[in-house]
C-alpha atoms as a PDB file:
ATOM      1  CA  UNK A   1      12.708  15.330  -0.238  1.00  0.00           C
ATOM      2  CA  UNK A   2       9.298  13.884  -0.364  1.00  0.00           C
ATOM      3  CA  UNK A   3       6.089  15.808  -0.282  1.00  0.00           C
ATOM      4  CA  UNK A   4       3.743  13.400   2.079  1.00  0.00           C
ATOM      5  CA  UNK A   5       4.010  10.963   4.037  1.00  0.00           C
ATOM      6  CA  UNK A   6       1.961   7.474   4.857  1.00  0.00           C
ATOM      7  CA  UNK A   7      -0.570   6.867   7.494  1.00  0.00           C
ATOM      8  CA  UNK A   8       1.654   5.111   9.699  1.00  0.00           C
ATOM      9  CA  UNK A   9       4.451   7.840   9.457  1.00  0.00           C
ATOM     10  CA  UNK A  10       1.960  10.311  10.584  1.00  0.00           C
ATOM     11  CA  UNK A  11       1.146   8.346  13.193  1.00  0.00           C
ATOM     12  CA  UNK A  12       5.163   8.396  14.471  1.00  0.00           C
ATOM     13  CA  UNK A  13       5.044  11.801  13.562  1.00  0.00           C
ATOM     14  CA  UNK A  14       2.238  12.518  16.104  1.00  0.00           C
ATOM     15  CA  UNK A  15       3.885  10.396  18.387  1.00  0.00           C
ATOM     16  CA  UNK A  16       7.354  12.125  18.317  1.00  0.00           C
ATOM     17  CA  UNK A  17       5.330  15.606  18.244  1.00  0.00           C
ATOM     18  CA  UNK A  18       3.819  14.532  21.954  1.00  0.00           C
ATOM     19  CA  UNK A  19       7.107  13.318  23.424  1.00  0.00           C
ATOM     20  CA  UNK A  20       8.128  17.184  22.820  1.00  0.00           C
ATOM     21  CA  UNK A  21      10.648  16.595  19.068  1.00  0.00           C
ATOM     22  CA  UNK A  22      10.615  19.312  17.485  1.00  0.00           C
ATOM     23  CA  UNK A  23       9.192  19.692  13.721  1.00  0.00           C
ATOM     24  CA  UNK A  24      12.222  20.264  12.773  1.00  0.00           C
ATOM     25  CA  UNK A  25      13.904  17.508  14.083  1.00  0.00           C
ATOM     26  CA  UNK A  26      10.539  15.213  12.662  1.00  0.00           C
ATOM     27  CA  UNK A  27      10.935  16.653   9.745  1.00  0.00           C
ATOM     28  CA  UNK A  28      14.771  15.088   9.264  1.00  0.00           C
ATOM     29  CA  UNK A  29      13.682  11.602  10.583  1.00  0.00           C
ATOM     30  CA  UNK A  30      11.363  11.624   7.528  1.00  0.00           C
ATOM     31  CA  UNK A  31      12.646  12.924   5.097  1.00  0.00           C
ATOM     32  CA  UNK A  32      10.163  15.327   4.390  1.00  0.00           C
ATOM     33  CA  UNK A  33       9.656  19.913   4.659  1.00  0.00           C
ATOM     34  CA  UNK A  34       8.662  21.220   8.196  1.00  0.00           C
ATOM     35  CA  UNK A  35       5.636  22.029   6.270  1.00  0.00           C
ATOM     36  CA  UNK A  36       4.590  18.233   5.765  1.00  0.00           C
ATOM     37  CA  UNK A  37       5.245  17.591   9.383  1.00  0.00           C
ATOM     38  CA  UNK A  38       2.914  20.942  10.492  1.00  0.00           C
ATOM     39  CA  UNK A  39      -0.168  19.956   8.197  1.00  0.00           C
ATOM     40  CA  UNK A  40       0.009  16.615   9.634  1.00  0.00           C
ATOM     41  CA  UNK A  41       0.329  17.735  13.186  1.00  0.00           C
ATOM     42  CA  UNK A  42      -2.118  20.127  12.685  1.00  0.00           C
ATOM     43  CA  UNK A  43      -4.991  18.260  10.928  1.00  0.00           C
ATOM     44  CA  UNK A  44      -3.952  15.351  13.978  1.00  0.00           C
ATOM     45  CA  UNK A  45      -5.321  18.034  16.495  1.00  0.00           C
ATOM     46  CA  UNK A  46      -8.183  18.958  14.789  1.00  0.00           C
ATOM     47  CA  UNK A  47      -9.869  16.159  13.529  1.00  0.00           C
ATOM     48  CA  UNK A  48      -8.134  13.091  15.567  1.00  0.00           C
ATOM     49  CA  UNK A  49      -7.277  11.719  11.970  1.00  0.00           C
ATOM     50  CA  UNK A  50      -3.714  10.373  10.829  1.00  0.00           C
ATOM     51  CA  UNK A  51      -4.635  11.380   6.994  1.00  0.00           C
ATOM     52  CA  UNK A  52      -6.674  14.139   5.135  1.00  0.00           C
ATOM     53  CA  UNK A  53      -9.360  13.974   3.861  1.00  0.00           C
ATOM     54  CA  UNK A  54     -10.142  13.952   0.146  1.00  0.00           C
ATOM     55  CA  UNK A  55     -10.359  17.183  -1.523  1.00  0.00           C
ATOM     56  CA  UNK A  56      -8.788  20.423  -2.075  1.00  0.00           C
ATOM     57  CA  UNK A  57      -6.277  21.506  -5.333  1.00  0.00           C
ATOM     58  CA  UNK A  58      -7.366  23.537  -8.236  1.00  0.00           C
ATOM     59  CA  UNK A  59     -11.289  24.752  -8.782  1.00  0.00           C
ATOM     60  CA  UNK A  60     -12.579  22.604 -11.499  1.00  0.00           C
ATOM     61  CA  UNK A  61     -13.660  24.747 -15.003  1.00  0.00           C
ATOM     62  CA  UNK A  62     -17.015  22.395 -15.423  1.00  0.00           C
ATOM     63  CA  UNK A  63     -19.164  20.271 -13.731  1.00  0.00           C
ATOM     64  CA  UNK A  64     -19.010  16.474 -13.054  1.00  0.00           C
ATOM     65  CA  UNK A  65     -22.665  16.181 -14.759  1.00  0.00           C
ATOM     66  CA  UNK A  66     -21.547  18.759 -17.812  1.00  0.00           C
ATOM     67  CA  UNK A  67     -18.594  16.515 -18.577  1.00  0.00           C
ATOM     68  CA  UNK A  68     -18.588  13.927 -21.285  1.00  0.00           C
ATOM     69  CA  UNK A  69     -16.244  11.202 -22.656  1.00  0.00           C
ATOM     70  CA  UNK A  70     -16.844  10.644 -26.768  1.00  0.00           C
ATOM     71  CA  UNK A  71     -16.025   6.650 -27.383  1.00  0.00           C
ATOM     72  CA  UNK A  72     -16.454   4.522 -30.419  1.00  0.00           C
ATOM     73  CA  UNK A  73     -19.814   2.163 -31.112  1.00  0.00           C
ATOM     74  CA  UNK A  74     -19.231  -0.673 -28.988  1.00  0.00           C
ATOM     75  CA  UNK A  75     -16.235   0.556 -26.605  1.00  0.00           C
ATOM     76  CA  UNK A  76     -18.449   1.969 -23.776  1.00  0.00           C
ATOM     77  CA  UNK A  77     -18.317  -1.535 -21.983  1.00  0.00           C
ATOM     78  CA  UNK A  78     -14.721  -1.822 -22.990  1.00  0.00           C
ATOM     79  CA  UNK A  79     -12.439  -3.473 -19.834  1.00  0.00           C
ATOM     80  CA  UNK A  80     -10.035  -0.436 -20.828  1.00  0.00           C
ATOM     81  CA  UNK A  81     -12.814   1.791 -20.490  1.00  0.00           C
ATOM     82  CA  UNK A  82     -14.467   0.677 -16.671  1.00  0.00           C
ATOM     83  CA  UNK A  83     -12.980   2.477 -13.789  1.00  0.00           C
ATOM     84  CA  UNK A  84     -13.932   1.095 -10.335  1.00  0.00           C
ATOM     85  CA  UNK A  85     -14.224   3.506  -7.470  1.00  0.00           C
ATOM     86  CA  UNK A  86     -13.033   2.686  -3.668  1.00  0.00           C
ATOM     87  CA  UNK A  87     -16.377   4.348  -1.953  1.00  0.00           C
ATOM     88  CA  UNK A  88     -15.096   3.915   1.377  1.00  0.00           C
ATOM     89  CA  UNK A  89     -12.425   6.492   0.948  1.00  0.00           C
ATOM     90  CA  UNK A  90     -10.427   7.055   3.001  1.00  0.00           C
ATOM     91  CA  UNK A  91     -10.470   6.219   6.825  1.00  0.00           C
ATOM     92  CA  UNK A  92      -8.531   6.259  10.132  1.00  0.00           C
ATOM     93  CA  UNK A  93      -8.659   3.942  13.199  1.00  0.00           C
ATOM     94  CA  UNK A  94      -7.470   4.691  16.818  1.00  0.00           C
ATOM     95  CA  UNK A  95      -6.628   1.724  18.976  1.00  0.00           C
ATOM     96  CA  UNK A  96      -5.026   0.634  22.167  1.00  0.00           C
ATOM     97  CA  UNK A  97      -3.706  -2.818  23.484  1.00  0.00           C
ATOM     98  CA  UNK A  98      -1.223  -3.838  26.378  1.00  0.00           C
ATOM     99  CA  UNK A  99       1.522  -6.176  26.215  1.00  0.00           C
ATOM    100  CA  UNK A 100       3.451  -8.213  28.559  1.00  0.00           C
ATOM    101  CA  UNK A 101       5.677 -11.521  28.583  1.00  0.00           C
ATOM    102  CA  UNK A 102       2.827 -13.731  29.669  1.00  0.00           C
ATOM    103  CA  UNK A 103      -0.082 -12.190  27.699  1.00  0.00           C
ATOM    104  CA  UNK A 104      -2.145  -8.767  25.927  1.00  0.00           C
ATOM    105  CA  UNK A 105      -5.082  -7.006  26.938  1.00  0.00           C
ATOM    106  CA  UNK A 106      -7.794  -6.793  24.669  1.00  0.00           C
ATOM    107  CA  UNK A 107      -7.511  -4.558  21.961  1.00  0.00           C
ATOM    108  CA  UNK A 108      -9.682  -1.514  21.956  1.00  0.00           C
ATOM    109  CA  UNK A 109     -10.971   0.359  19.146  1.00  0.00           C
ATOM    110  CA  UNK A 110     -11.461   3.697  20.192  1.00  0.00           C
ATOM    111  CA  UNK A 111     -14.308   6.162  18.746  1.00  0.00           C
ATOM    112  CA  UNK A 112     -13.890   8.514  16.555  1.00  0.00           C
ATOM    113  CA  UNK A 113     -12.470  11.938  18.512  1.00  0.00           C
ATOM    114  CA  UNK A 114      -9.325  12.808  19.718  1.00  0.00           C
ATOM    115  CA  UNK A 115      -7.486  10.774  22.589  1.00  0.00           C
ATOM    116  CA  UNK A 116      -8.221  13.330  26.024  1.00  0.00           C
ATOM    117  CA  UNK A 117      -6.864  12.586  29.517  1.00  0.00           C
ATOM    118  CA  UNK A 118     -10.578  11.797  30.579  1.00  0.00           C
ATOM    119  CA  UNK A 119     -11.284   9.138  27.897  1.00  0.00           C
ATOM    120  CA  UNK A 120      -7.842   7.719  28.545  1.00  0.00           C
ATOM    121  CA  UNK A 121      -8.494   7.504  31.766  1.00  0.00           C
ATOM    122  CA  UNK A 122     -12.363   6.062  31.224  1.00  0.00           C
ATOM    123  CA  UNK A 123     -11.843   4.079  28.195  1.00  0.00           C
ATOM    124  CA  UNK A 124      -8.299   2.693  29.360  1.00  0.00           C
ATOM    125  CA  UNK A 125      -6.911   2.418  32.377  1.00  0.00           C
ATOM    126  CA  UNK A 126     -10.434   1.935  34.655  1.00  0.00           C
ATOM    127  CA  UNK A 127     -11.501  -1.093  32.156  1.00  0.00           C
ATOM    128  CA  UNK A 128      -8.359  -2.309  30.840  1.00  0.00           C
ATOM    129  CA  UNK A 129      -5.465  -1.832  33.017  1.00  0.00           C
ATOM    130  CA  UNK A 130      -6.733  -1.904  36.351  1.00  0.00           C
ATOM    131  CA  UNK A 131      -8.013  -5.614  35.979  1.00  0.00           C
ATOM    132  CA  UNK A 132      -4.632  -6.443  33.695  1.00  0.00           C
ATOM    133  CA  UNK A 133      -2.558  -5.329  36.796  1.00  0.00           C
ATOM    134  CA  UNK A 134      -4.749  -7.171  38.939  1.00  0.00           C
ATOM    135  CA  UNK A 135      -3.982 -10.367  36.955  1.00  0.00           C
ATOM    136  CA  UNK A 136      -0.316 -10.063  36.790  1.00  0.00           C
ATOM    137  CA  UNK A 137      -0.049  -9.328  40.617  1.00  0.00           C
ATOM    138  CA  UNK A 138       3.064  -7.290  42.726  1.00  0.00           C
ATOM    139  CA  UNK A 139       5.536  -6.034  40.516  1.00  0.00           C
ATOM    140  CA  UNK A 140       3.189  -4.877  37.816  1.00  0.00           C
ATOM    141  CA  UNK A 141       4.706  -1.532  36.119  1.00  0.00           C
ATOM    142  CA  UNK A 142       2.774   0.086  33.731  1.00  0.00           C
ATOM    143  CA  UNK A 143       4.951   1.157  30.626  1.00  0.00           C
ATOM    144  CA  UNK A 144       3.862   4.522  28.917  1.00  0.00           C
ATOM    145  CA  UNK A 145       5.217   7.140  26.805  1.00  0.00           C
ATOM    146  CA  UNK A 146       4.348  10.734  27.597  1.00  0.00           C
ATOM    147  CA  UNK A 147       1.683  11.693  25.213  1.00  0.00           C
ATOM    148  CA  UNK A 148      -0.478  14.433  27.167  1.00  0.00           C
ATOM    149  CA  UNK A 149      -3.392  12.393  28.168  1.00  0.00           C
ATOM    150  CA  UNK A 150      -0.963  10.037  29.818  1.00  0.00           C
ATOM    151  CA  UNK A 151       0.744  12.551  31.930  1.00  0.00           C
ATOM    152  CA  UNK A 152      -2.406  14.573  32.929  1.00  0.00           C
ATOM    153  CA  UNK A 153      -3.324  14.790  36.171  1.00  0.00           C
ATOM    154  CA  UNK A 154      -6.790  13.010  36.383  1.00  0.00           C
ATOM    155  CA  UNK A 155      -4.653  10.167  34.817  1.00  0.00           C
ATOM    156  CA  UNK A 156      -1.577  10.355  37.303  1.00  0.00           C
ATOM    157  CA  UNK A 157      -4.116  10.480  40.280  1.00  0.00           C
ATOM    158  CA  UNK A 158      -5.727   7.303  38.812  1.00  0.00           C
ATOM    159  CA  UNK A 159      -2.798   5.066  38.998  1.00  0.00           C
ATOM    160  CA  UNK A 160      -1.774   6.454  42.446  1.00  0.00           C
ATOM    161  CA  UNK A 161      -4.953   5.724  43.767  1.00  0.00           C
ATOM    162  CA  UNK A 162      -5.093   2.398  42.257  1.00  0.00           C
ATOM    163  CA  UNK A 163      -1.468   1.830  42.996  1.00  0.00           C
ATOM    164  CA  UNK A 164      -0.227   1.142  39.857  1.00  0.00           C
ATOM    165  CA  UNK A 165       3.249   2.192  39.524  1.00  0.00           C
ATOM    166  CA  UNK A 166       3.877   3.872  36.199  1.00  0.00           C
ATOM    167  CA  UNK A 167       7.654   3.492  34.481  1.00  0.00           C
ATOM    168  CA  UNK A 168       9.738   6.885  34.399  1.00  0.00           C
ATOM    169  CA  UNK A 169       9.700   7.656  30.168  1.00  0.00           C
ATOM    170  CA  UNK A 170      12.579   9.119  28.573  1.00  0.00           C
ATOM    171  CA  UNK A 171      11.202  12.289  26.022  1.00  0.00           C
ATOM    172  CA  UNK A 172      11.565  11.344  22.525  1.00  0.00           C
ATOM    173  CA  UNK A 173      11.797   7.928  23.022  1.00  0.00           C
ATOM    174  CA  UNK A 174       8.924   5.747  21.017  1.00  0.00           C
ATOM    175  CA  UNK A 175      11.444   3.739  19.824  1.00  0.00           C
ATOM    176  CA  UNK A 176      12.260   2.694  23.187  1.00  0.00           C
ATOM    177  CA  UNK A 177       8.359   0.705  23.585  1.00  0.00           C
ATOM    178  CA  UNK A 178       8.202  -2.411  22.379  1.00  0.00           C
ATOM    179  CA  UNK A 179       4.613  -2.010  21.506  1.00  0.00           C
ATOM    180  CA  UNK A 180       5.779   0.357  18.742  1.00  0.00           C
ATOM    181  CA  UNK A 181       6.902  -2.798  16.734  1.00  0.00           C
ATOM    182  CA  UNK A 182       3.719  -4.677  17.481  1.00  0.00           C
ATOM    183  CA  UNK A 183       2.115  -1.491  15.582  1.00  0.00           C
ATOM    184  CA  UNK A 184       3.830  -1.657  12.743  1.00  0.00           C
ATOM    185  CA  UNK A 185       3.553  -5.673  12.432  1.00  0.00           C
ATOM    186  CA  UNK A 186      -0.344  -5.152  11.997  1.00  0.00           C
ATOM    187  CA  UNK A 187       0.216  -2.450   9.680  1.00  0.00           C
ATOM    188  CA  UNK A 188       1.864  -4.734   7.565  1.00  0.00           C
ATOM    189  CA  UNK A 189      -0.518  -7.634   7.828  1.00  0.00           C
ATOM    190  CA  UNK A 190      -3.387  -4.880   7.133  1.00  0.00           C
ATOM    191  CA  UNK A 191      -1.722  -3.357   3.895  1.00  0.00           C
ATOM    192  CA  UNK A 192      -0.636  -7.303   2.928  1.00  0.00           C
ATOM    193  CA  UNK A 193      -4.016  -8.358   2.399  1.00  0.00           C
ATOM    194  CA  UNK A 194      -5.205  -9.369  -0.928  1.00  0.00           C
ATOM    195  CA  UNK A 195      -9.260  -8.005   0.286  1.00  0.00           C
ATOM    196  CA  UNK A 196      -9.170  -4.282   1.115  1.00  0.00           C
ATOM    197  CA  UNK A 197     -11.351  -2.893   4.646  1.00  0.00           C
ATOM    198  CA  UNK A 198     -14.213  -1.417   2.342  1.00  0.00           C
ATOM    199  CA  UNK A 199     -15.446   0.487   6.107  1.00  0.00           C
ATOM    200  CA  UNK A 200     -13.928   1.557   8.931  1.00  0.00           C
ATOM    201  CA  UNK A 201     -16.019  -1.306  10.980  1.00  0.00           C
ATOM    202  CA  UNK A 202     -14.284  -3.698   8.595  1.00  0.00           C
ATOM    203  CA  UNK A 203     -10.839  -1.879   9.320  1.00  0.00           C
ATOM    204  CA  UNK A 204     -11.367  -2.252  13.153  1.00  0.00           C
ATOM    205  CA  UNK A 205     -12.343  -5.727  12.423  1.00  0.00           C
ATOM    206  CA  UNK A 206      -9.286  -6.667  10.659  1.00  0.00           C
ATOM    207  CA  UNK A 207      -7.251  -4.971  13.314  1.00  0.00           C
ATOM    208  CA  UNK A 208      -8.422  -6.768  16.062  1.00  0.00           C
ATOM    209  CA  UNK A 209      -8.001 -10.836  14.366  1.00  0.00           C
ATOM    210  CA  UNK A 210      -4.379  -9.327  13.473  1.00  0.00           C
ATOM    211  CA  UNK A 211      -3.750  -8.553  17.211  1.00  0.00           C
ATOM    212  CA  UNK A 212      -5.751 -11.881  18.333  1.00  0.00           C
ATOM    213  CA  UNK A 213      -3.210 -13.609  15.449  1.00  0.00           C
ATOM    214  CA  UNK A 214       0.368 -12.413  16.732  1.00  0.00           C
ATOM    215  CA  UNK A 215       1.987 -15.179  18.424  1.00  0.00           C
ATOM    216  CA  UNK A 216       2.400 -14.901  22.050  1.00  0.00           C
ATOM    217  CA  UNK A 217       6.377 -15.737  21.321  1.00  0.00           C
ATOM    218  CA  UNK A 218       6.688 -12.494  19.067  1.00  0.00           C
ATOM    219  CA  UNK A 219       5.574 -10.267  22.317  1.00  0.00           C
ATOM    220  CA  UNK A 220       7.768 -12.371  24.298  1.00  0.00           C
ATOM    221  CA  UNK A 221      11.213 -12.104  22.405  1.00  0.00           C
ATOM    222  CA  UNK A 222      10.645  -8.126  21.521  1.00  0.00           C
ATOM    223  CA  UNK A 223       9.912  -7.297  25.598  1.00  0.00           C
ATOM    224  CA  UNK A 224      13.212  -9.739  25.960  1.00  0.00           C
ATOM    225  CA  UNK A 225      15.244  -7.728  23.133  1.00  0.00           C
ATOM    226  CA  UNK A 226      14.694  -4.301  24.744  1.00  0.00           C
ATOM    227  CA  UNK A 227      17.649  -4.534  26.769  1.00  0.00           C
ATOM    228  CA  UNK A 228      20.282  -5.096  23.858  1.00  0.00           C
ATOM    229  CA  UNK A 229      18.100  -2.248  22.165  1.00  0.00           C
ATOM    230  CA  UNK A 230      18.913  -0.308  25.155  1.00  0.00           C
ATOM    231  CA  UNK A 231      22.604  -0.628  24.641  1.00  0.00           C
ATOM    232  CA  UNK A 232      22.398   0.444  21.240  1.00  0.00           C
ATOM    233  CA  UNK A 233      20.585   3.525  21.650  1.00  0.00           C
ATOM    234  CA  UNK A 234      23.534   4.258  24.107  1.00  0.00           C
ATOM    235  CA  UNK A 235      25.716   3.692  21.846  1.00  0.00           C
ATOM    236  CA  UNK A 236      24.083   5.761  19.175  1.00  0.00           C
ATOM    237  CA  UNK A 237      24.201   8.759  21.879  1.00  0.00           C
ATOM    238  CA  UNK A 238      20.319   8.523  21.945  1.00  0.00           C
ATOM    239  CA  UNK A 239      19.665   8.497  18.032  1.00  0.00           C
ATOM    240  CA  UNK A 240      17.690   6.163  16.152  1.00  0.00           C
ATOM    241  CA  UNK A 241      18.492   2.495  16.622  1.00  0.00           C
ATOM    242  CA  UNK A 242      16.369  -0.365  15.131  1.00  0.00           C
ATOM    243  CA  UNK A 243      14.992  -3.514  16.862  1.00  0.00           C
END
């Protein structure tokens, strides 16, 4: 059983978490104690952030300044003896984008903070889906899972006054949105590149050309696959089933 888990794990773990699994059941998807699964829910709602922050473990006996490293004449410059340090960190981004057979919204990059029903509602569906569903015309349907901000009611009023019709969600069902695999295709591109995001503004950066970068036909075939994906999460009783 493993003791952590990745960045983009905790980000399905937060996403399972607000469809209503329980830890326990998160927990078993994973791999990983109810106690990994808490921490990370827990330090989601507090800070907004999918990973922790450095620090923490045993008190140190001395000082950074008061320690000292004894080397040879002529090995302080030594290749062996040069360790680099990663100032940026560590560092989380928050983003949204919509897809749909003919085209995506622009992808935001939300500030830091936690995702409430009135930024959702301010940052989202006023600037970016309104005009979207204006574009695509009747028979726009807005597909959502049923993360709290979504369901609140300043959000739910929104879309009725706007007449947007929203898609019933299933609970515990991420796997059912095709977006989800559009996430984890940039999180691959991200981690594959040979030049690490030294900022967050260079993480956000990099996210956005990855989004700009997916081909139009990738969207198109994984909206197209959903209803054979369908059919196996039927068949799998509602468990797991892969795209």
């Amino acid at each position: 059983m493993r003791r952590s888990l990745q960045p983009t794990q905790v980000a399905q773990v937060v996403q399972l978490m607000q469809d209503g699994t329980s830890m326990r059941a998160v927990a078993r998807r994973f791999a990983v104690s109810v106690s990994v699964v808490s921490r990370a829910w827990r330090r989601y709602q507090e800070t907004g952030q999918y990973i922790r922050r450095r620090g923490g473990g045993r008190r140190r006996a001395t000082t950074q300044q008061r320690d000292s490293v004894w080397r040879r004449r002529g090995e302080r410059s030594a290749a062996c003896n040069i360790l680099q340090h990663d100032r940026f960190g560590s560092g989380s981004v928050m983003v949204w984008g919509g897809i749909s057979l003919e085209g995506r919204t622009a992808l935001h990059v939300l500030a830091r903070g936690s995702l409430t029903a009135i930024r959702y509602r301010d940052e989202i569906l006023r600037p970016l889906v309104r005009p979207y569903a204006g574009a695509v015309g009747p028979g726009f349907l807005l597909m959502q899972d049923n993360a709290r901000p979504h369901v609140a009611g300043v959000c739910q009023q929104f879309l009725q006054d706007e007449g947007i019709d929203a898609m019933d969600w299933p609970a515990r069902s991420s796997d059912l949105n095709p977006i989800e695999h559009i996430w984890y295709i940039m999180s691959r591109s991200i981690h594959q590149r040979h030049v690490a995001s030294q900022t967050v503004q260079e993480l956000a950066d990099a996210l956005v050309q990855v989004w700009e970068e997916i081909p139009q036909e990738t969207i198109r075939h994984l909206i197209r696959s959903m209803p054979g994906h369908c059919r196996q999460v039927i068949r799998a009783c509602g468990g797991h089933a892969h795209y």
